[in-house]
Amino acid sequence: MAETVGKRGAAVGTEPRGRVVEGLRTYRLIAAMWIRSTMAYRTSFALTTFGNFAMTALDFVAILLMFSRVDALGGWSLGEVALLYGLSGVSFGLADLAIGSMDRLGRRVRDGTLDTLLVRPAPVLAQVAADRFALRRLGRVVQGLLVLGYALVVLDVDWTAAKLLLMPVMLLGGAGIFAAVFVAAGAFQFVAQDASEVANAFTYGGTTMLQYPPTVFALDLVRGVTFLVPLAFVNWLPASFVLDRPYPLDLPGWTAFTTPLVAVACGALAGLAWRAGLRSYRSTGS
Protein backbone atom coordinates (compact mmCIF):
# COMPACT_ATOMS: atom_id res chain seq x y z
CA MET A 1 0.00 0.00 0.00
CA ALA A 2 2.74 2.44 1.04
CA GLU A 3 4.76 1.52 -2.03
CA THR A 4 1.75 2.18 -4.25
CA VAL A 5 1.16 5.52 -2.55
CA GLY A 6 4.83 6.42 -2.98
CA LYS A 7 4.70 5.63 -6.68
CA ARG A 8 1.50 7.60 -7.08
CA GLY A 9 3.03 10.61 -5.33
CA ALA A 10 6.10 10.40 -7.51
CA ALA A 11 3.93 10.25 -10.60
CA VAL A 12 1.91 13.25 -9.50
CA GLY A 13 5.05 15.20 -8.62
CA THR A 14 6.79 14.44 -11.93
CA GLU A 15 3.96 14.55 -14.46
CA PRO A 16 5.43 16.45 -17.42
CA ARG A 17 2.41 18.39 -18.59
CA GLY A 18 1.73 21.49 -16.54
CA ARG A 19 4.08 20.37 -13.75
CA VAL A 20 5.71 23.75 -13.19
CA VAL A 21 2.47 25.73 -13.50
CA GLU A 22 0.64 23.41 -11.14
CA GLY A 23 3.53 23.52 -8.68
CA LEU A 24 3.57 27.30 -8.63
CA ARG A 25 -0.18 27.43 -8.20
CA THR A 26 -0.04 24.97 -5.31
CA TYR A 27 2.80 26.87 -3.68
CA ARG A 28 0.93 30.18 -4.01
CA LEU A 29 -2.26 28.83 -2.48
CA ILE A 30 -0.54 27.18 0.49
CA ALA A 31 1.73 30.16 1.15
CA ALA A 32 -1.23 32.54 0.97
CA MET A 33 -3.08 30.41 3.51
CA TRP A 34 -0.18 30.63 5.97
CA ILE A 35 0.22 34.37 5.38
CA ARG A 36 -3.46 34.94 6.20
CA SER A 37 -3.02 32.87 9.33
CA THR A 38 0.07 34.85 10.33
CA MET A 39 -1.52 38.25 9.74
CA ALA A 40 -4.43 37.35 11.98
CA TYR A 41 -2.02 38.07 14.85
CA ARG A 42 -0.24 41.19 13.63
CA THR A 43 1.49 42.01 16.92
CA SER A 44 2.95 38.54 17.15
CA PHE A 45 4.07 38.79 13.52
CA ALA A 46 5.79 42.13 14.13
CA LEU A 47 7.58 40.84 17.23
CA THR A 48 8.78 37.62 15.62
CA THR A 49 9.93 39.49 12.50
CA PHE A 50 11.88 41.94 14.62
CA GLY A 51 13.32 39.04 16.61
CA ASN A 52 14.46 37.39 13.39
CA PHE A 53 16.01 40.70 12.31
CA ALA A 54 17.80 41.16 15.64
CA MET A 55 19.17 37.61 15.80
CA THR A 56 20.71 37.80 12.34
CA ALA A 57 22.07 41.29 13.07
CA LEU A 58 24.23 39.79 15.82
CA ASP A 59 26.37 38.15 13.12
CA PHE A 60 27.30 41.55 11.73
CA VAL A 61 27.86 42.91 15.23
CA ALA A 62 30.48 40.17 15.65
CA ILE A 63 32.18 41.37 12.45
CA LEU A 64 32.13 44.96 13.73
CA LEU A 65 33.78 43.79 16.96
CA MET A 66 36.52 42.10 14.95
CA PHE A 67 37.21 45.28 13.02
CA SER A 68 37.42 47.26 16.24
CA ARG A 69 40.72 45.41 16.76
CA VAL A 70 41.99 45.04 13.19
CA ASP A 71 42.02 47.17 10.07
CA ALA A 72 41.52 44.30 7.62
CA LEU A 73 40.37 40.70 7.69
CA GLY A 74 42.27 38.51 5.30
CA GLY A 75 43.23 41.64 3.41
CA TRP A 76 39.59 42.80 3.09
CA SER A 77 38.32 46.04 4.60
CA LEU A 78 35.15 46.42 6.66
CA GLY A 79 33.22 47.77 3.68
CA GLU A 80 34.29 44.86 1.49
CA VAL A 81 33.35 42.29 4.13
CA ALA A 82 30.04 44.11 4.58
CA LEU A 83 29.43 43.68 0.86
CA LEU A 84 30.03 39.93 1.17
CA TYR A 85 27.77 39.81 4.21
CA GLY A 86 24.96 41.72 2.54
CA LEU A 87 25.04 39.69 -0.66
CA SER A 88 25.08 36.41 1.23
CA GLY A 89 22.41 37.54 3.69
CA VAL A 90 19.94 38.73 1.05
CA SER A 91 20.45 35.71 -1.23
CA PHE A 92 20.07 33.24 1.60
CA GLY A 93 17.19 35.19 3.12
CA LEU A 94 15.20 35.04 -0.12
CA ALA A 95 15.80 31.29 -0.45
CA ASP A 96 14.98 30.70 3.23
CA LEU A 97 11.78 32.72 2.90
CA ALA A 98 10.67 30.83 -0.19
CA ILE A 99 11.74 27.27 0.57
CA GLY A 100 13.19 27.15 4.09
CA SER A 101 10.46 24.78 5.25
CA MET A 102 12.29 21.95 3.48
CA ASP A 103 14.20 21.26 6.69
CA ARG A 104 10.98 19.83 8.19
CA LEU A 105 10.89 17.03 5.64
CA GLY A 106 12.88 14.63 7.82
CA ARG A 107 10.28 14.92 10.57
CA ARG A 108 7.49 14.17 8.08
CA VAL A 109 9.36 11.11 6.82
CA ARG A 110 9.86 9.81 10.37
CA ASP A 111 6.29 10.25 11.58
CA GLY A 112 4.63 9.28 8.30
CA THR A 113 2.77 12.57 7.75
CA LEU A 114 4.43 12.84 4.33
CA ASP A 115 1.88 10.26 3.18
CA THR A 116 -0.89 12.85 3.43
CA LEU A 117 0.95 15.01 0.89
CA LEU A 118 1.49 12.11 -1.50
CA VAL A 119 -2.21 11.39 -1.95
CA ARG A 120 -3.11 14.99 -2.76
CA PRO A 121 -3.40 15.90 -6.46
CA ALA A 122 -0.58 18.46 -6.25
CA PRO A 123 3.23 18.37 -6.60
CA VAL A 124 4.81 17.18 -3.37
CA LEU A 125 7.78 19.53 -3.62
CA ALA A 126 5.50 22.57 -3.79
CA GLN A 127 3.54 21.35 -0.78
CA VAL A 128 6.66 20.74 1.31
CA ALA A 129 8.28 24.05 0.31
CA ALA A 130 5.20 26.13 1.17
CA ASP A 131 4.34 24.23 4.35
CA ARG A 132 4.22 26.64 7.32
CA PHE A 133 5.37 29.52 5.13
CA ALA A 134 7.04 31.92 7.59
CA LEU A 135 6.70 35.56 6.58
CA ARG A 136 8.76 36.53 9.64
CA ARG A 137 11.85 35.45 7.70
CA LEU A 138 11.61 38.79 5.92
CA GLY A 139 13.57 40.10 8.90
CA ARG A 140 16.71 38.38 7.62
CA VAL A 141 16.21 39.83 4.13
CA VAL A 142 15.73 43.36 5.46
CA GLN A 143 18.80 43.09 7.68
CA GLY A 144 20.90 41.87 4.76
CA LEU A 145 19.66 44.73 2.57
CA LEU A 146 20.61 47.29 5.22
CA VAL A 147 24.14 45.94 5.49
CA LEU A 148 24.39 45.77 1.70
CA GLY A 149 23.27 49.40 1.46
CA TYR A 150 25.88 50.39 4.05
CA ALA A 151 28.60 48.62 2.06
CA LEU A 152 27.62 50.32 -1.19
CA VAL A 153 27.74 53.72 0.54
CA VAL A 154 31.17 53.34 2.17
CA LEU A 155 32.91 51.56 -0.72
CA ASP A 156 34.53 53.54 -3.49
CA VAL A 157 33.52 51.29 -6.39
CA ASP A 158 34.28 52.24 -9.98
CA TRP A 159 30.80 51.42 -11.26
CA THR A 160 30.41 50.23 -14.83
CA ALA A 161 27.37 48.91 -16.68
CA ALA A 162 28.59 45.35 -16.15
CA LYS A 163 28.96 45.83 -12.40
CA LEU A 164 25.54 47.47 -12.07
CA LEU A 165 23.95 44.60 -13.99
CA LEU A 166 25.78 42.02 -11.91
CA MET A 167 24.35 43.21 -8.58
CA PRO A 168 20.71 42.06 -9.02
CA VAL A 169 21.85 39.06 -11.07
CA MET A 170 24.04 37.73 -8.29
CA LEU A 171 21.34 38.28 -5.66
CA LEU A 172 18.73 36.29 -7.60
CA GLY A 173 21.24 33.72 -8.81
CA GLY A 174 22.59 33.31 -5.29
CA ALA A 175 19.06 32.76 -4.00
CA GLY A 176 18.61 30.10 -6.69
CA ILE A 177 21.80 28.32 -5.60
CA PHE A 178 20.72 28.30 -1.96
CA ALA A 179 17.24 27.10 -2.95
CA ALA A 180 18.84 24.20 -4.85
CA VAL A 181 20.88 23.33 -1.76
CA PHE A 182 17.69 23.33 0.33
CA VAL A 183 16.01 20.92 -2.12
CA ALA A 184 19.05 18.64 -2.34
CA ALA A 185 19.29 18.58 1.46
CA GLY A 186 15.60 17.71 1.61
CA ALA A 187 16.12 14.85 -0.84
CA PHE A 188 18.93 13.53 1.36
CA GLN A 189 16.49 13.27 4.25
CA PHE A 190 14.56 10.59 2.39
CA VAL A 191 17.59 8.40 2.98
CA ALA A 192 18.94 9.68 6.29
CA GLN A 193 15.55 10.69 7.81
CA ASP A 194 17.22 12.51 10.71
CA ALA A 195 19.69 14.71 8.84
CA SER A 196 18.39 18.23 9.38
CA GLU A 197 21.62 19.26 11.10
CA VAL A 198 23.67 17.94 8.20
CA ALA A 199 21.49 19.96 5.84
CA ASN A 200 21.90 23.06 8.02
CA ALA A 201 25.67 22.76 7.71
CA PHE A 202 25.33 23.53 3.99
CA THR A 203 22.51 26.09 4.21
CA TYR A 204 22.87 28.15 7.39
CA GLY A 205 26.54 27.16 7.72
CA GLY A 206 27.15 28.04 4.09
CA THR A 207 25.77 31.56 4.37
CA THR A 208 27.80 32.18 7.54
CA MET A 209 30.98 31.12 5.76
CA LEU A 210 30.25 33.37 2.78
CA GLN A 211 30.06 36.37 5.09
CA TYR A 212 33.85 36.25 5.36
CA PRO A 213 36.45 36.63 2.59
CA PRO A 214 37.83 33.48 0.96
CA THR A 215 41.35 34.48 1.99
CA VAL A 216 40.70 33.47 5.63
CA PHE A 217 39.86 29.85 4.73
CA ALA A 218 42.03 26.90 3.80
CA LEU A 219 42.57 26.39 0.09
CA ASP A 220 40.91 22.96 0.11
CA LEU A 221 37.75 24.44 1.64
CA VAL A 222 37.65 27.16 -1.00
CA ARG A 223 37.98 24.48 -3.70
CA GLY A 224 35.14 22.53 -2.12
CA VAL A 225 32.69 25.44 -2.10
CA THR A 226 33.67 26.32 -5.66
CA PHE A 227 33.63 22.97 -7.47
CA LEU A 228 31.62 20.59 -5.21
CA VAL A 229 28.95 22.73 -3.53
CA PRO A 230 29.34 25.92 -5.61
CA LEU A 231 28.45 28.47 -2.94
CA ALA A 232 31.40 30.62 -4.03
CA PHE A 233 29.29 31.74 -7.00
CA VAL A 234 26.82 33.39 -4.60
CA ASN A 235 29.15 36.25 -3.69
CA TRP A 236 32.88 35.46 -3.61
CA LEU A 237 33.39 35.42 -7.38
CA PRO A 238 30.97 38.19 -8.48
CA ALA A 239 31.99 40.41 -5.54
CA SER A 240 35.63 40.01 -6.58
CA PHE A 241 34.69 41.44 -9.99
CA VAL A 242 32.78 44.35 -8.45
CA LEU A 243 35.66 45.18 -6.10
CA ASP A 244 38.39 44.60 -8.74
CA ARG A 245 39.99 41.96 -6.52
CA PRO A 246 41.84 38.76 -7.52
CA TYR A 247 39.47 35.83 -7.98
CA PRO A 248 39.60 32.85 -5.61
CA LEU A 249 41.73 30.02 -7.07
CA ASP A 250 42.80 32.37 -9.90
CA LEU A 251 39.69 31.55 -11.91
CA PRO A 252 39.10 33.38 -15.22
CA GLY A 253 37.25 36.69 -15.13
CA TRP A 254 34.13 35.48 -16.95
CA THR A 255 33.26 33.12 -14.08
CA ALA A 256 31.89 36.10 -12.14
CA PHE A 257 28.96 36.19 -14.56
CA THR A 258 28.09 32.49 -14.38
CA THR A 259 26.03 32.64 -11.17
CA PRO A 260 22.67 32.24 -13.02
CA LEU A 261 24.04 29.28 -15.02
CA VAL A 262 25.36 27.67 -11.85
CA ALA A 263 21.95 28.21 -10.21
CA VAL A 264 20.18 26.50 -13.13
CA ALA A 265 22.62 23.58 -13.08
CA CYS A 266 22.28 23.20 -9.30
CA GLY A 267 18.49 23.37 -9.62
CA ALA A 268 18.49 20.62 -12.25
CA LEU A 269 20.70 18.35 -10.14
CA ALA A 270 18.63 19.05 -7.04
CA GLY A 271 15.47 18.21 -9.00
CA LEU A 272 16.93 14.86 -10.04
CA ALA A 273 17.93 14.15 -6.44
CA TRP A 274 14.42 15.04 -5.27
CA ARG A 275 12.77 12.73 -7.79
CA ALA A 276 15.10 9.88 -6.81
CA GLY A 277 14.44 10.44 -3.11
CA LEU A 278 10.68 10.63 -3.57
CA ARG A 279 10.61 7.42 -5.61
CA SER A 280 12.59 5.61 -2.90
CA TYR A 281 10.14 6.62 -0.17
CA ARG A 282 8.25 3.64 1.30
CA SER A 283 6.39 5.26 4.21
CA THR A 284 7.04 4.38 7.87
CA GLY A 285 5.33 1.00 7.66
CA SER A 286 2.75 2.02 10.26
mmCIF file of C-alpha atoms in Angstrom:
data_model
loop_
_atom_site.group_PDB
_atom_site.id
_atom_site.type_symbol
_atom_site.label_atom_id
_atom_site.label_comp_id
_atom_site.label_asym_id
_atom_site.label_seq_id
_atom_site.Cartn_x
_atom_site.Cartn_y
_atom_site.Cartn_z
ATOM 1 C CA MET A 1 0.000 0.000 0.000
ATOM 2 C CA ALA A 2 2.738 2.437 1.040
ATOM 3 C CA GLU A 3 4.765 1.522 -2.034
ATOM 4 C CA THR A 4 1.747 2.184 -4.246
ATOM 5 C CA VAL A 5 1.159 5.522 -2.546
ATOM 6 C CA GLY A 6 4.825 6.423 -2.981
ATOM 7 C CA LYS A 7 4.701 5.633 -6.683
ATOM 8 C CA ARG A 8 1.498 7.599 -7.075
ATOM 9 C CA GLY A 9 3.029 10.608 -5.325
ATOM 10 C CA ALA A 10 6.100 10.403 -7.508
ATOM 11 C CA ALA A 11 3.928 10.251 -10.604
ATOM 12 C CA VAL A 12 1.907 13.253 -9.496
ATOM 13 C CA GLY A 13 5.054 15.196 -8.624
ATOM 14 C CA THR A 14 6.788 14.436 -11.932
ATOM 15 C CA GLU A 15 3.965 14.546 -14.457
ATOM 16 C CA PRO A 16 5.435 16.448 -17.416
ATOM 17 C CA ARG A 17 2.405 18.394 -18.590
ATOM 18 C CA GLY A 18 1.733 21.489 -16.535
ATOM 19 C CA ARG A 19 4.079 20.371 -13.755
ATOM 20 C CA VAL A 20 5.707 23.751 -13.191
ATOM 21 C CA VAL A 21 2.471 25.726 -13.502
ATOM 22 C CA GLU A 22 0.635 23.408 -11.141
ATOM 23 C CA GLY A 23 3.526 23.518 -8.683
ATOM 24 C CA LEU A 24 3.574 27.299 -8.634
ATOM 25 C CA ARG A 25 -0.183 27.433 -8.200
ATOM 26 C CA THR A 26 -0.038 24.971 -5.309
ATOM 27 C CA TYR A 27 2.797 26.874 -3.677
ATOM 28 C CA ARG A 28 0.935 30.180 -4.013
ATOM 29 C CA LEU A 29 -2.261 28.828 -2.483
ATOM 30 C CA ILE A 30 -0.541 27.179 0.489
ATOM 31 C CA ALA A 31 1.731 30.159 1.148
ATOM 32 C CA ALA A 32 -1.230 32.543 0.968
ATOM 33 C CA MET A 33 -3.083 30.415 3.513
ATOM 34 C CA TRP A 34 -0.178 30.627 5.966
ATOM 35 C CA ILE A 35 0.216 34.366 5.378
ATOM 36 C CA ARG A 36 -3.457 34.938 6.198
ATOM 37 C CA SER A 37 -3.015 32.870 9.331
ATOM 38 C CA THR A 38 0.068 34.855 10.328
ATOM 39 C CA MET A 39 -1.516 38.251 9.738
ATOM 40 C CA ALA A 40 -4.431 37.349 11.984
ATOM 41 C CA TYR A 41 -2.020 38.065 14.851
ATOM 42 C CA ARG A 42 -0.236 41.186 13.628
ATOM 43 C CA THR A 43 1.489 42.014 16.919
ATOM 44 C CA SER A 44 2.946 38.538 17.146
ATOM 45 C CA PHE A 45 4.073 38.790 13.518
ATOM 46 C CA ALA A 46 5.788 42.130 14.132
ATOM 47 C CA LEU A 47 7.585 40.840 17.225
ATOM 48 C CA THR A 48 8.782 37.618 15.619
ATOM 49 C CA THR A 49 9.932 39.487 12.500
ATOM 50 C CA PHE A 50 11.883 41.938 14.621
ATOM 51 C CA GLY A 51 13.323 39.039 16.611
ATOM 52 C CA ASN A 52 14.464 37.394 13.388
ATOM 53 C CA PHE A 53 16.010 40.696 12.309
ATOM 54 C CA ALA A 54 17.799 41.160 15.635
ATOM 55 C CA MET A 55 19.170 37.615 15.799
ATOM 56 C CA THR A 56 20.707 37.803 12.339
ATOM 57 C CA ALA A 57 22.071 41.293 13.070
ATOM 58 C CA LEU A 58 24.232 39.792 15.823
ATOM 59 C CA ASP A 59 26.365 38.152 13.117
ATOM 60 C CA PHE A 60 27.297 41.554 11.725
ATOM 61 C CA VAL A 61 27.864 42.909 15.231
ATOM 62 C CA ALA A 62 30.476 40.165 15.646
ATOM 63 C CA ILE A 63 32.177 41.369 12.452
ATOM 64 C CA LEU A 64 32.135 44.965 13.731
ATOM 65 C CA LEU A 65 33.778 43.795 16.961
ATOM 66 C CA MET A 66 36.518 42.097 14.951
ATOM 67 C CA PHE A 67 37.207 45.282 13.018
ATOM 68 C CA SER A 68 37.418 47.264 16.239
ATOM 69 C CA ARG A 69 40.716 45.409 16.763
ATOM 70 C CA VAL A 70 41.995 45.045 13.191
ATOM 71 C CA ASP A 71 42.021 47.172 10.066
ATOM 72 C CA ALA A 72 41.519 44.304 7.623
ATOM 73 C CA LEU A 73 40.368 40.701 7.692
ATOM 74 C CA GLY A 74 42.270 38.506 5.297
ATOM 75 C CA GLY A 75 43.230 41.635 3.407
ATOM 76 C CA TRP A 76 39.587 42.800 3.087
ATOM 77 C CA SER A 77 38.317 46.043 4.597
ATOM 78 C CA LEU A 78 35.151 46.422 6.660
ATOM 79 C CA GLY A 79 33.224 47.773 3.684
ATOM 80 C CA GLU A 80 34.287 44.864 1.485
ATOM 81 C CA VAL A 81 33.354 42.293 4.134
ATOM 82 C CA ALA A 82 30.038 44.107 4.585
ATOM 83 C CA LEU A 83 29.429 43.677 0.860
ATOM 84 C CA LEU A 84 30.026 39.927 1.167
ATOM 85 C CA TYR A 85 27.767 39.814 4.215
ATOM 86 C CA GLY A 86 24.957 41.723 2.538
ATOM 87 C CA LEU A 87 25.040 39.690 -0.665
ATOM 88 C CA SER A 88 25.078 36.407 1.233
ATOM 89 C CA GLY A 89 22.407 37.536 3.690
ATOM 90 C CA VAL A 90 19.945 38.726 1.054
ATOM 91 C CA SER A 91 20.451 35.706 -1.234
ATOM 92 C CA PHE A 92 20.069 33.239 1.598
ATOM 93 C CA GLY A 93 17.187 35.193 3.121
ATOM 94 C CA LEU A 94 15.200 35.038 -0.123
ATOM 95 C CA ALA A 95 15.803 31.286 -0.449
ATOM 96 C CA ASP A 96 14.985 30.699 3.228
ATOM 97 C CA LEU A 97 11.781 32.716 2.902
ATOM 98 C CA ALA A 98 10.675 30.825 -0.188
ATOM 99 C CA ILE A 99 11.738 27.275 0.575
ATOM 100 C CA GLY A 100 13.195 27.152 4.086
ATOM 101 C CA SER A 101 10.462 24.784 5.253
ATOM 102 C CA MET A 102 12.288 21.950 3.476
ATOM 103 C CA ASP A 103 14.197 21.257 6.689
ATOM 104 C CA ARG A 104 10.979 19.833 8.192
ATOM 105 C CA LEU A 105 10.888 17.028 5.642
ATOM 106 C CA GLY A 106 12.885 14.632 7.824
ATOM 107 C CA ARG A 107 10.280 14.924 10.567
ATOM 108 C CA ARG A 108 7.490 14.168 8.083
ATOM 109 C CA VAL A 109 9.365 11.114 6.824
ATOM 110 C CA ARG A 110 9.861 9.813 10.374
ATOM 111 C CA ASP A 111 6.292 10.255 11.584
ATOM 112 C CA GLY A 112 4.628 9.278 8.298
ATOM 113 C CA THR A 113 2.774 12.566 7.752
ATOM 114 C CA LEU A 114 4.430 12.843 4.331
ATOM 115 C CA ASP A 115 1.880 10.259 3.176
ATOM 116 C CA THR A 116 -0.890 12.850 3.426
ATOM 117 C CA LEU A 117 0.952 15.006 0.888
ATOM 118 C CA LEU A 118 1.495 12.109 -1.497
ATOM 119 C CA VAL A 119 -2.205 11.386 -1.945
ATOM 120 C CA ARG A 120 -3.108 14.985 -2.763
ATOM 121 C CA PRO A 121 -3.395 15.905 -6.461
ATOM 122 C CA ALA A 122 -0.583 18.457 -6.246
ATOM 123 C CA PRO A 123 3.227 18.366 -6.602
ATOM 124 C CA VAL A 124 4.813 17.178 -3.371
ATOM 125 C CA LEU A 125 7.781 19.531 -3.624
ATOM 126 C CA ALA A 126 5.504 22.570 -3.794
ATOM 127 C CA GLN A 127 3.541 21.351 -0.777
ATOM 128 C CA VAL A 128 6.665 20.741 1.308
ATOM 129 C CA ALA A 129 8.276 24.051 0.308
ATOM 130 C CA ALA A 130 5.196 26.128 1.167
ATOM 131 C CA ASP A 131 4.341 24.226 4.353
ATOM 132 C CA ARG A 132 4.220 26.635 7.323
ATOM 133 C CA PHE A 133 5.373 29.525 5.129
ATOM 134 C CA ALA A 134 7.038 31.920 7.595
ATOM 135 C CA LEU A 135 6.701 35.560 6.575
ATOM 136 C CA ARG A 136 8.758 36.530 9.637
ATOM 137 C CA ARG A 137 11.847 35.447 7.696
ATOM 138 C CA LEU A 138 11.609 38.789 5.924
ATOM 139 C CA GLY A 139 13.575 40.101 8.905
ATOM 140 C CA ARG A 140 16.712 38.380 7.619
ATOM 141 C CA VAL A 141 16.213 39.828 4.127
ATOM 142 C CA VAL A 142 15.733 43.365 5.459
ATOM 143 C CA GLN A 143 18.798 43.087 7.677
ATOM 144 C CA GLY A 144 20.899 41.870 4.763
ATOM 145 C CA LEU A 145 19.658 44.731 2.575
ATOM 146 C CA LEU A 146 20.608 47.288 5.223
ATOM 147 C CA VAL A 147 24.144 45.942 5.492
ATOM 148 C CA LEU A 148 24.387 45.771 1.699
ATOM 149 C CA GLY A 149 23.268 49.397 1.465
ATOM 150 C CA TYR A 150 25.879 50.390 4.053
ATOM 151 C CA ALA A 151 28.604 48.620 2.060
ATOM 152 C CA LEU A 152 27.624 50.318 -1.187
ATOM 153 C CA VAL A 153 27.740 53.718 0.536
ATOM 154 C CA VAL A 154 31.169 53.343 2.167
ATOM 155 C CA LEU A 155 32.909 51.564 -0.718
ATOM 156 C CA ASP A 156 34.527 53.537 -3.490
ATOM 157 C CA VAL A 157 33.524 51.290 -6.393
ATOM 158 C CA ASP A 158 34.285 52.237 -9.980
ATOM 159 C CA TRP A 159 30.804 51.419 -11.255
ATOM 160 C CA THR A 160 30.412 50.233 -14.826
ATOM 161 C CA ALA A 161 27.371 48.913 -16.677
ATOM 162 C CA ALA A 162 28.593 45.347 -16.148
ATOM 163 C CA LYS A 163 28.958 45.834 -12.395
ATOM 164 C CA LEU A 164 25.542 47.466 -12.070
ATOM 165 C CA LEU A 165 23.951 44.602 -13.992
ATOM 166 C CA LEU A 166 25.777 42.019 -11.913
ATOM 167 C CA MET A 167 24.349 43.211 -8.578
ATOM 168 C CA PRO A 168 20.710 42.063 -9.024
ATOM 169 C CA VAL A 169 21.853 39.062 -11.073
ATOM 170 C CA MET A 170 24.045 37.726 -8.289
ATOM 171 C CA LEU A 171 21.337 38.280 -5.662
ATOM 172 C CA LEU A 172 18.734 36.295 -7.602
ATOM 173 C CA GLY A 173 21.243 33.721 -8.806
ATOM 174 C CA GLY A 174 22.589 33.310 -5.288
ATOM 175 C CA ALA A 175 19.057 32.762 -3.995
ATOM 176 C CA GLY A 176 18.611 30.102 -6.687
ATOM 177 C CA ILE A 177 21.800 28.323 -5.601
ATOM 178 C CA PHE A 178 20.721 28.304 -1.961
ATOM 179 C CA ALA A 179 17.237 27.095 -2.953
ATOM 180 C CA ALA A 180 18.835 24.198 -4.850
ATOM 181 C CA VAL A 181 20.880 23.329 -1.763
ATOM 182 C CA PHE A 182 17.685 23.330 0.327
ATOM 183 C CA VAL A 183 16.008 20.916 -2.125
ATOM 184 C CA ALA A 184 19.046 18.637 -2.340
ATOM 185 C CA ALA A 185 19.292 18.580 1.455
ATOM 186 C CA GLY A 186 15.600 17.707 1.613
ATOM 187 C CA ALA A 187 16.120 14.853 -0.842
ATOM 188 C CA PHE A 188 18.929 13.533 1.357
ATOM 189 C CA GLN A 189 16.493 13.266 4.249
ATOM 190 C CA PHE A 190 14.556 10.589 2.388
ATOM 191 C CA VAL A 191 17.594 8.402 2.977
ATOM 192 C CA ALA A 192 18.943 9.680 6.294
ATOM 193 C CA GLN A 193 15.553 10.686 7.805
ATOM 194 C CA ASP A 194 17.224 12.511 10.708
ATOM 195 C CA ALA A 195 19.686 14.712 8.838
ATOM 196 C CA SER A 196 18.388 18.229 9.379
ATOM 197 C CA GLU A 197 21.625 19.264 11.101
ATOM 198 C CA VAL A 198 23.670 17.935 8.201
ATOM 199 C CA ALA A 199 21.490 19.961 5.839
ATOM 200 C CA ASN A 200 21.895 23.059 8.020
ATOM 201 C CA ALA A 201 25.668 22.762 7.711
ATOM 202 C CA PHE A 202 25.329 23.533 3.986
ATOM 203 C CA THR A 203 22.508 26.092 4.210
ATOM 204 C CA TYR A 204 22.872 28.147 7.390
ATOM 205 C CA GLY A 205 26.539 27.161 7.718
ATOM 206 C CA GLY A 206 27.145 28.039 4.090
ATOM 207 C CA THR A 207 25.771 31.556 4.367
ATOM 208 C CA THR A 208 27.802 32.178 7.536
ATOM 209 C CA MET A 209 30.981 31.119 5.758
ATOM 210 C CA LEU A 210 30.253 33.372 2.778
ATOM 211 C CA GLN A 211 30.056 36.374 5.088
ATOM 212 C CA TYR A 212 33.851 36.250 5.358
ATOM 213 C CA PRO A 213 36.446 36.630 2.589
ATOM 214 C CA PRO A 214 37.828 33.480 0.960
ATOM 215 C CA THR A 215 41.353 34.478 1.991
ATOM 216 C CA VAL A 216 40.695 33.472 5.626
ATOM 217 C CA PHE A 217 39.857 29.854 4.731
ATOM 218 C CA ALA A 218 42.032 26.903 3.800
ATOM 219 C CA LEU A 219 42.568 26.393 0.087
ATOM 220 C CA ASP A 220 40.905 22.965 0.109
ATOM 221 C CA LEU A 221 37.753 24.436 1.645
ATOM 222 C CA VAL A 222 37.655 27.162 -1.000
ATOM 223 C CA ARG A 223 37.984 24.485 -3.697
ATOM 224 C CA GLY A 224 35.136 22.526 -2.120
ATOM 225 C CA VAL A 225 32.687 25.441 -2.099
ATOM 226 C CA THR A 226 33.671 26.320 -5.660
ATOM 227 C CA PHE A 227 33.625 22.971 -7.466
ATOM 228 C CA LEU A 228 31.625 20.588 -5.214
ATOM 229 C CA VAL A 229 28.954 22.733 -3.532
ATOM 230 C CA PRO A 230 29.336 25.925 -5.608
ATOM 231 C CA LEU A 231 28.455 28.471 -2.941
ATOM 232 C CA ALA A 232 31.401 30.621 -4.029
ATOM 233 C CA PHE A 233 29.291 31.743 -6.997
ATOM 234 C CA VAL A 234 26.817 33.386 -4.599
ATOM 235 C CA ASN A 235 29.151 36.247 -3.694
ATOM 236 C CA TRP A 236 32.876 35.462 -3.611
ATOM 237 C CA LEU A 237 33.385 35.421 -7.384
ATOM 238 C CA PRO A 238 30.968 38.189 -8.483
ATOM 239 C CA ALA A 239 31.989 40.409 -5.543
ATOM 240 C CA SER A 240 35.629 40.012 -6.578
ATOM 241 C CA PHE A 241 34.694 41.437 -9.987
ATOM 242 C CA VAL A 242 32.775 44.354 -8.453
ATOM 243 C CA LEU A 243 35.661 45.176 -6.102
ATOM 244 C CA ASP A 244 38.388 44.598 -8.738
ATOM 245 C CA ARG A 245 39.986 41.963 -6.524
ATOM 246 C CA PRO A 246 41.836 38.761 -7.515
ATOM 247 C CA TYR A 247 39.470 35.832 -7.979
ATOM 248 C CA PRO A 248 39.604 32.846 -5.613
ATOM 249 C CA LEU A 249 41.731 30.020 -7.069
ATOM 250 C CA ASP A 250 42.802 32.374 -9.904
ATOM 251 C CA LEU A 251 39.689 31.548 -11.910
ATOM 252 C CA PRO A 252 39.100 33.379 -15.223
ATOM 253 C CA GLY A 253 37.247 36.694 -15.134
ATOM 254 C CA TRP A 254 34.133 35.479 -16.947
ATOM 255 C CA THR A 255 33.257 33.116 -14.077
ATOM 256 C CA ALA A 256 31.889 36.100 -12.137
ATOM 257 C CA PHE A 257 28.956 36.191 -14.560
ATOM 258 C CA THR A 258 28.095 32.487 -14.385
ATOM 259 C CA THR A 259 26.026 32.643 -11.166
ATOM 260 C CA PRO A 260 22.672 32.241 -13.024
ATOM 261 C CA LEU A 261 24.038 29.282 -15.021
ATOM 262 C CA VAL A 262 25.355 27.667 -11.851
ATOM 263 C CA ALA A 263 21.950 28.210 -10.212
ATOM 264 C CA VAL A 264 20.180 26.505 -13.134
ATOM 265 C CA ALA A 265 22.620 23.581 -13.085
ATOM 266 C CA CYS A 266 22.277 23.197 -9.303
ATOM 267 C CA GLY A 267 18.492 23.367 -9.624
ATOM 268 C CA ALA A 268 18.486 20.617 -12.255
ATOM 269 C CA LEU A 269 20.699 18.352 -10.140
ATOM 270 C CA ALA A 270 18.625 19.054 -7.037
ATOM 271 C CA GLY A 271 15.471 18.215 -9.005
ATOM 272 C CA LEU A 272 16.931 14.860 -10.043
ATOM 273 C CA ALA A 273 17.925 14.152 -6.436
ATOM 274 C CA TRP A 274 14.424 15.042 -5.270
ATOM 275 C CA ARG A 275 12.768 12.727 -7.786
ATOM 276 C CA ALA A 276 15.099 9.881 -6.812
ATOM 277 C CA GLY A 277 14.437 10.437 -3.110
ATOM 278 C CA LEU A 278 10.675 10.630 -3.573
ATOM 279 C CA ARG A 279 10.607 7.418 -5.606
ATOM 280 C CA SER A 280 12.593 5.612 -2.904
ATOM 281 C CA TYR A 281 10.138 6.618 -0.167
ATOM 282 C CA ARG A 282 8.254 3.639 1.298
ATOM 283 C CA SER A 283 6.394 5.262 4.205
ATOM 284 C CA THR A 284 7.037 4.376 7.872
ATOM 285 C CA GLY A 285 5.330 0.996 7.664
ATOM 286 C CA SER A 286 2.750 2.023 10.258
#
